[in-house]
Amino acid sequence: ESVRRYEERARSSRRRQTKRMSDAARVPLSDPSAPMDASDGSSSTMLNVVTCGCATNARHPRTAAFYVLLQSAPLVTYLVVAAFVESFVFVFVCIVVLSSMAFYVTKNVSGRILVGLRWWNEIKESGESAWVFESKEDVSSIGSGDRRIFWLFLWGVPTAWSVLLLEALFSFKFQWGLVILVALVLAIANLIGYIKCKKSA
């Protein structure tokens, strides 16, 4: 009798697992109209708190949260880590690496998902530099909150770095001004690229 009960439980467990798999298979992964990660309520709630409600109606909260984290990481490193770590080289390397990561991910991933835009630069055979812009035709999967978050931090980060650069120059902290300048150049490059991309879309 105990063996029979065990077999019945095993069959019931397999039926439940099969049902879950069949239910999951009903949502196609390639469906462009389905939000990528809008089901993550915790990410959306936390993002709304951090951005003071700007993330309302965001259809890609995980992507937006990762974007905000990457954009904020160099600034947080400069403002917090630099206050406790005396090694200038260590802080410099951390900020350059984090700024480079933010630049690359924003240019190639975040912009494509959050606003449907992407840009890059090509060198022609003549040696001239050419801007190349790409825009998504179907933007139904992009929410208004996604756009607000993207443009808020795309403008906000270089603005913050500019204020910090002025503060460093007026305080005669030229060494730290060099660090800020590197991060500022990368942030402005992305800003200019996306402004041009939006105008040509």
Short mmCIF file of C-alpha atoms in Angstrom, two decimals:
data_model
loop_
_atom_site.label_atom_id
_atom_site.label_comp_id
_atom_site.label_asym_id
_atom_site.label_seq_id
_atom_site.Cartn_x
_atom_site.Cartn_y
_atom_site.Cartn_z
CA GLU A 1 0.00 0.00 0.00
CA SER A 2 2.85 2.43 0.83
CA VAL A 3 4.44 1.67 -2.55
CA ARG A 4 1.14 2.42 -4.28
CA ARG A 5 0.82 5.78 -2.50
CA TYR A 6 4.38 6.67 -3.46
CA GLU A 7 3.68 5.88 -7.12
CA GLU A 8 0.48 7.96 -7.07
CA ARG A 9 2.34 10.95 -5.60
CA ALA A 10 5.08 10.62 -8.22
CA ARG A 11 2.53 10.54 -11.05
CA SER A 12 0.69 13.55 -9.60
CA SER A 13 3.97 15.49 -9.32
CA ARG A 14 4.86 14.68 -12.93
CA ARG A 15 1.41 15.84 -14.13
CA ARG A 16 1.79 19.18 -12.29
CA GLN A 17 5.26 19.71 -13.73
CA THR A 18 4.04 18.90 -17.26
CA LYS A 19 1.15 21.38 -16.86
CA ARG A 20 3.53 24.14 -15.73
CA MET A 21 5.79 23.50 -18.73
CA SER A 22 2.87 23.57 -21.15
CA ASP A 23 1.55 26.83 -19.65
CA ALA A 24 4.96 28.44 -19.97
CA ALA A 25 5.25 27.33 -23.60
CA ARG A 26 2.15 29.35 -24.52
CA VAL A 27 4.09 32.63 -24.35
CA PRO A 28 6.45 32.88 -27.35
CA LEU A 29 9.89 34.23 -26.52
CA SER A 30 10.12 36.04 -29.81
CA ASP A 31 6.90 38.00 -29.34
CA PRO A 32 7.99 41.66 -29.70
CA SER A 33 4.82 43.01 -28.14
CA ALA A 34 5.37 41.17 -24.86
CA PRO A 35 7.30 43.16 -22.24
CA MET A 36 10.65 41.61 -21.47
CA ASP A 37 10.51 41.81 -17.71
CA ALA A 38 7.45 43.78 -16.68
CA SER A 39 6.33 40.94 -14.42
CA ASP A 40 9.05 41.70 -11.92
CA GLY A 41 7.09 43.81 -9.44
CA SER A 42 9.96 44.17 -6.97
CA SER A 43 12.28 45.69 -9.59
CA SER A 44 9.56 48.08 -10.75
CA THR A 45 8.72 49.20 -7.20
CA MET A 46 12.34 49.75 -6.23
CA LEU A 47 13.00 51.62 -9.47
CA ASN A 48 10.04 53.91 -8.82
CA VAL A 49 11.37 54.71 -5.36
CA VAL A 50 14.89 55.47 -6.63
CA THR A 51 13.67 57.60 -9.53
CA CYS A 52 10.87 59.37 -7.60
CA GLY A 53 8.11 57.81 -9.70
CA CYS A 54 9.69 58.38 -13.12
CA ALA A 55 9.59 54.65 -13.82
CA THR A 56 5.78 54.49 -13.82
CA ASN A 57 4.57 52.47 -16.83
CA ALA A 58 8.05 51.07 -17.45
CA ARG A 59 7.72 47.82 -19.38
CA HIS A 60 11.33 46.75 -18.84
CA PRO A 61 11.98 47.41 -15.13
CA ARG A 62 14.94 45.02 -14.85
CA THR A 63 16.70 46.55 -17.83
CA ALA A 64 15.93 50.06 -16.55
CA ALA A 65 17.16 49.17 -13.05
CA PHE A 66 20.40 47.74 -14.45
CA TYR A 67 20.80 50.86 -16.59
CA VAL A 68 20.31 53.14 -13.57
CA LEU A 69 22.77 51.05 -11.55
CA LEU A 70 25.45 51.23 -14.23
CA GLN A 71 24.98 54.95 -14.79
CA SER A 72 25.13 55.67 -11.05
CA ALA A 73 28.04 53.37 -10.21
CA PRO A 74 30.88 55.71 -11.34
CA LEU A 75 29.32 58.67 -9.51
CA VAL A 76 28.82 56.66 -6.33
CA THR A 77 32.39 55.38 -6.57
CA TYR A 78 33.72 58.92 -6.86
CA LEU A 79 31.58 60.37 -4.07
CA VAL A 80 31.74 57.50 -1.59
CA VAL A 81 34.70 55.22 -2.28
CA ALA A 82 37.11 58.09 -2.92
CA ALA A 83 36.30 59.48 0.52
CA PHE A 84 37.54 56.31 2.27
CA VAL A 85 40.24 55.01 -0.09
CA GLU A 86 43.48 56.96 -0.23
CA SER A 87 44.81 55.27 -3.38
CA PHE A 88 44.19 57.60 -6.31
CA VAL A 89 45.18 54.92 -8.84
CA PHE A 90 42.63 52.44 -7.46
CA VAL A 91 39.78 54.97 -7.60
CA PHE A 92 40.87 56.13 -11.06
CA VAL A 93 40.86 52.59 -12.44
CA CYS A 94 37.47 51.81 -10.83
CA ILE A 95 35.82 54.92 -12.28
CA VAL A 96 37.30 54.41 -15.75
CA VAL A 97 36.22 50.75 -15.85
CA LEU A 98 32.70 51.50 -14.56
CA SER A 99 32.29 54.45 -16.93
CA SER A 100 33.44 52.34 -19.87
CA MET A 101 30.96 49.60 -18.93
CA ALA A 102 28.15 52.15 -18.62
CA PHE A 103 29.10 53.65 -22.00
CA TYR A 104 29.17 50.29 -23.80
CA VAL A 105 25.99 48.84 -22.26
CA THR A 106 24.04 52.08 -22.76
CA LYS A 107 25.13 52.38 -26.39
CA ASN A 108 24.54 48.76 -27.39
CA VAL A 109 21.89 47.35 -25.03
CA SER A 110 19.96 49.82 -22.87
CA GLY A 111 19.18 52.28 -25.65
CA ARG A 112 17.91 49.57 -27.96
CA ILE A 113 15.57 48.14 -25.30
CA LEU A 114 14.43 51.29 -23.48
CA VAL A 115 14.00 53.74 -26.39
CA GLY A 116 14.46 51.60 -29.52
CA LEU A 117 17.56 53.50 -30.63
CA ARG A 118 21.17 52.54 -31.27
CA TRP A 119 24.17 54.34 -32.71
CA TRP A 120 27.75 53.60 -33.61
CA ASN A 121 30.62 55.12 -35.51
CA GLU A 122 32.27 53.68 -38.60
CA ILE A 123 35.51 54.58 -40.32
CA LYS A 124 35.21 54.71 -44.10
CA GLU A 125 37.92 53.55 -46.50
CA SER A 126 38.82 57.20 -47.06
CA GLY A 127 39.57 57.52 -43.35
CA GLU A 128 36.56 59.68 -42.58
CA SER A 129 34.38 58.99 -39.55
CA ALA A 130 30.68 58.36 -40.17
CA TRP A 131 27.79 58.20 -37.70
CA VAL A 132 25.41 55.26 -38.15
CA PHE A 133 21.96 55.31 -36.55
CA GLU A 134 19.46 52.52 -35.99
CA SER A 135 15.87 52.92 -34.82
CA LYS A 136 13.25 50.31 -33.99
CA GLU A 137 10.18 50.44 -36.19
CA ASP A 138 7.76 48.79 -33.76
CA VAL A 139 8.02 50.61 -30.41
CA SER A 140 4.84 49.13 -28.93
CA SER A 141 6.93 47.12 -26.45
CA ILE A 142 8.50 50.30 -25.02
CA GLY A 143 6.72 52.09 -22.18
CA SER A 144 6.72 55.78 -21.38
CA GLY A 145 8.52 55.02 -18.12
CA ASP A 146 11.34 53.35 -20.03
CA ARG A 147 11.89 56.50 -22.09
CA ARG A 148 11.73 58.81 -19.07
CA ILE A 149 14.31 56.78 -17.14
CA PHE A 150 16.63 56.55 -20.12
CA TRP A 151 16.68 60.25 -21.00
CA LEU A 152 16.69 61.36 -17.35
CA PHE A 153 19.95 59.57 -16.61
CA LEU A 154 21.42 60.19 -20.06
CA TRP A 155 21.17 63.94 -19.36
CA GLY A 156 21.57 63.76 -15.59
CA VAL A 157 24.88 61.89 -15.43
CA PRO A 158 26.93 64.30 -17.61
CA THR A 159 25.30 67.21 -15.79
CA ALA A 160 26.42 65.77 -12.44
CA TRP A 161 29.94 65.15 -13.74
CA SER A 162 30.10 68.74 -15.04
CA VAL A 163 29.20 70.13 -11.60
CA LEU A 164 31.80 67.89 -9.97
CA LEU A 165 34.42 68.99 -12.51
CA LEU A 166 33.80 72.64 -11.72
CA GLU A 167 34.00 71.89 -8.00
CA ALA A 168 37.31 70.07 -8.48
CA LEU A 169 38.78 72.91 -10.55
CA PHE A 170 37.71 75.63 -8.12
CA SER A 171 39.10 73.54 -5.26
CA PHE A 172 42.41 73.06 -7.16
CA LYS A 173 41.94 69.28 -7.16
CA PHE A 174 43.33 68.90 -10.65
CA GLN A 175 44.21 65.25 -10.11
CA TRP A 176 40.57 64.39 -9.43
CA GLY A 177 39.52 66.68 -12.25
CA LEU A 178 41.29 64.32 -14.66
CA VAL A 179 39.24 61.38 -13.39
CA ILE A 180 36.01 63.34 -13.74
CA LEU A 181 36.97 64.46 -17.24
CA VAL A 182 37.34 60.87 -18.47
CA ALA A 183 33.89 59.92 -17.13
CA LEU A 184 32.39 63.14 -18.49
CA VAL A 185 33.74 62.56 -22.02
CA LEU A 186 32.23 59.07 -22.14
CA ALA A 187 28.87 60.29 -20.82
CA ILE A 188 28.73 63.21 -23.28
CA ALA A 189 29.66 60.92 -26.20
CA ASN A 190 26.61 58.76 -25.48
CA LEU A 191 24.40 61.81 -25.03
CA ILE A 192 25.43 63.33 -28.37
CA GLY A 193 25.10 59.98 -30.12
CA TYR A 194 21.55 59.43 -28.91
CA ILE A 195 20.47 63.01 -29.59
CA LYS A 196 21.67 62.65 -33.20
CA CYS A 197 20.04 59.22 -33.39
CA LYS A 198 16.69 60.54 -32.14
CA LYS A 199 16.72 63.41 -34.65
CA SER A 200 17.46 61.11 -37.57
CA ALA A 201 14.91 58.44 -36.51
#
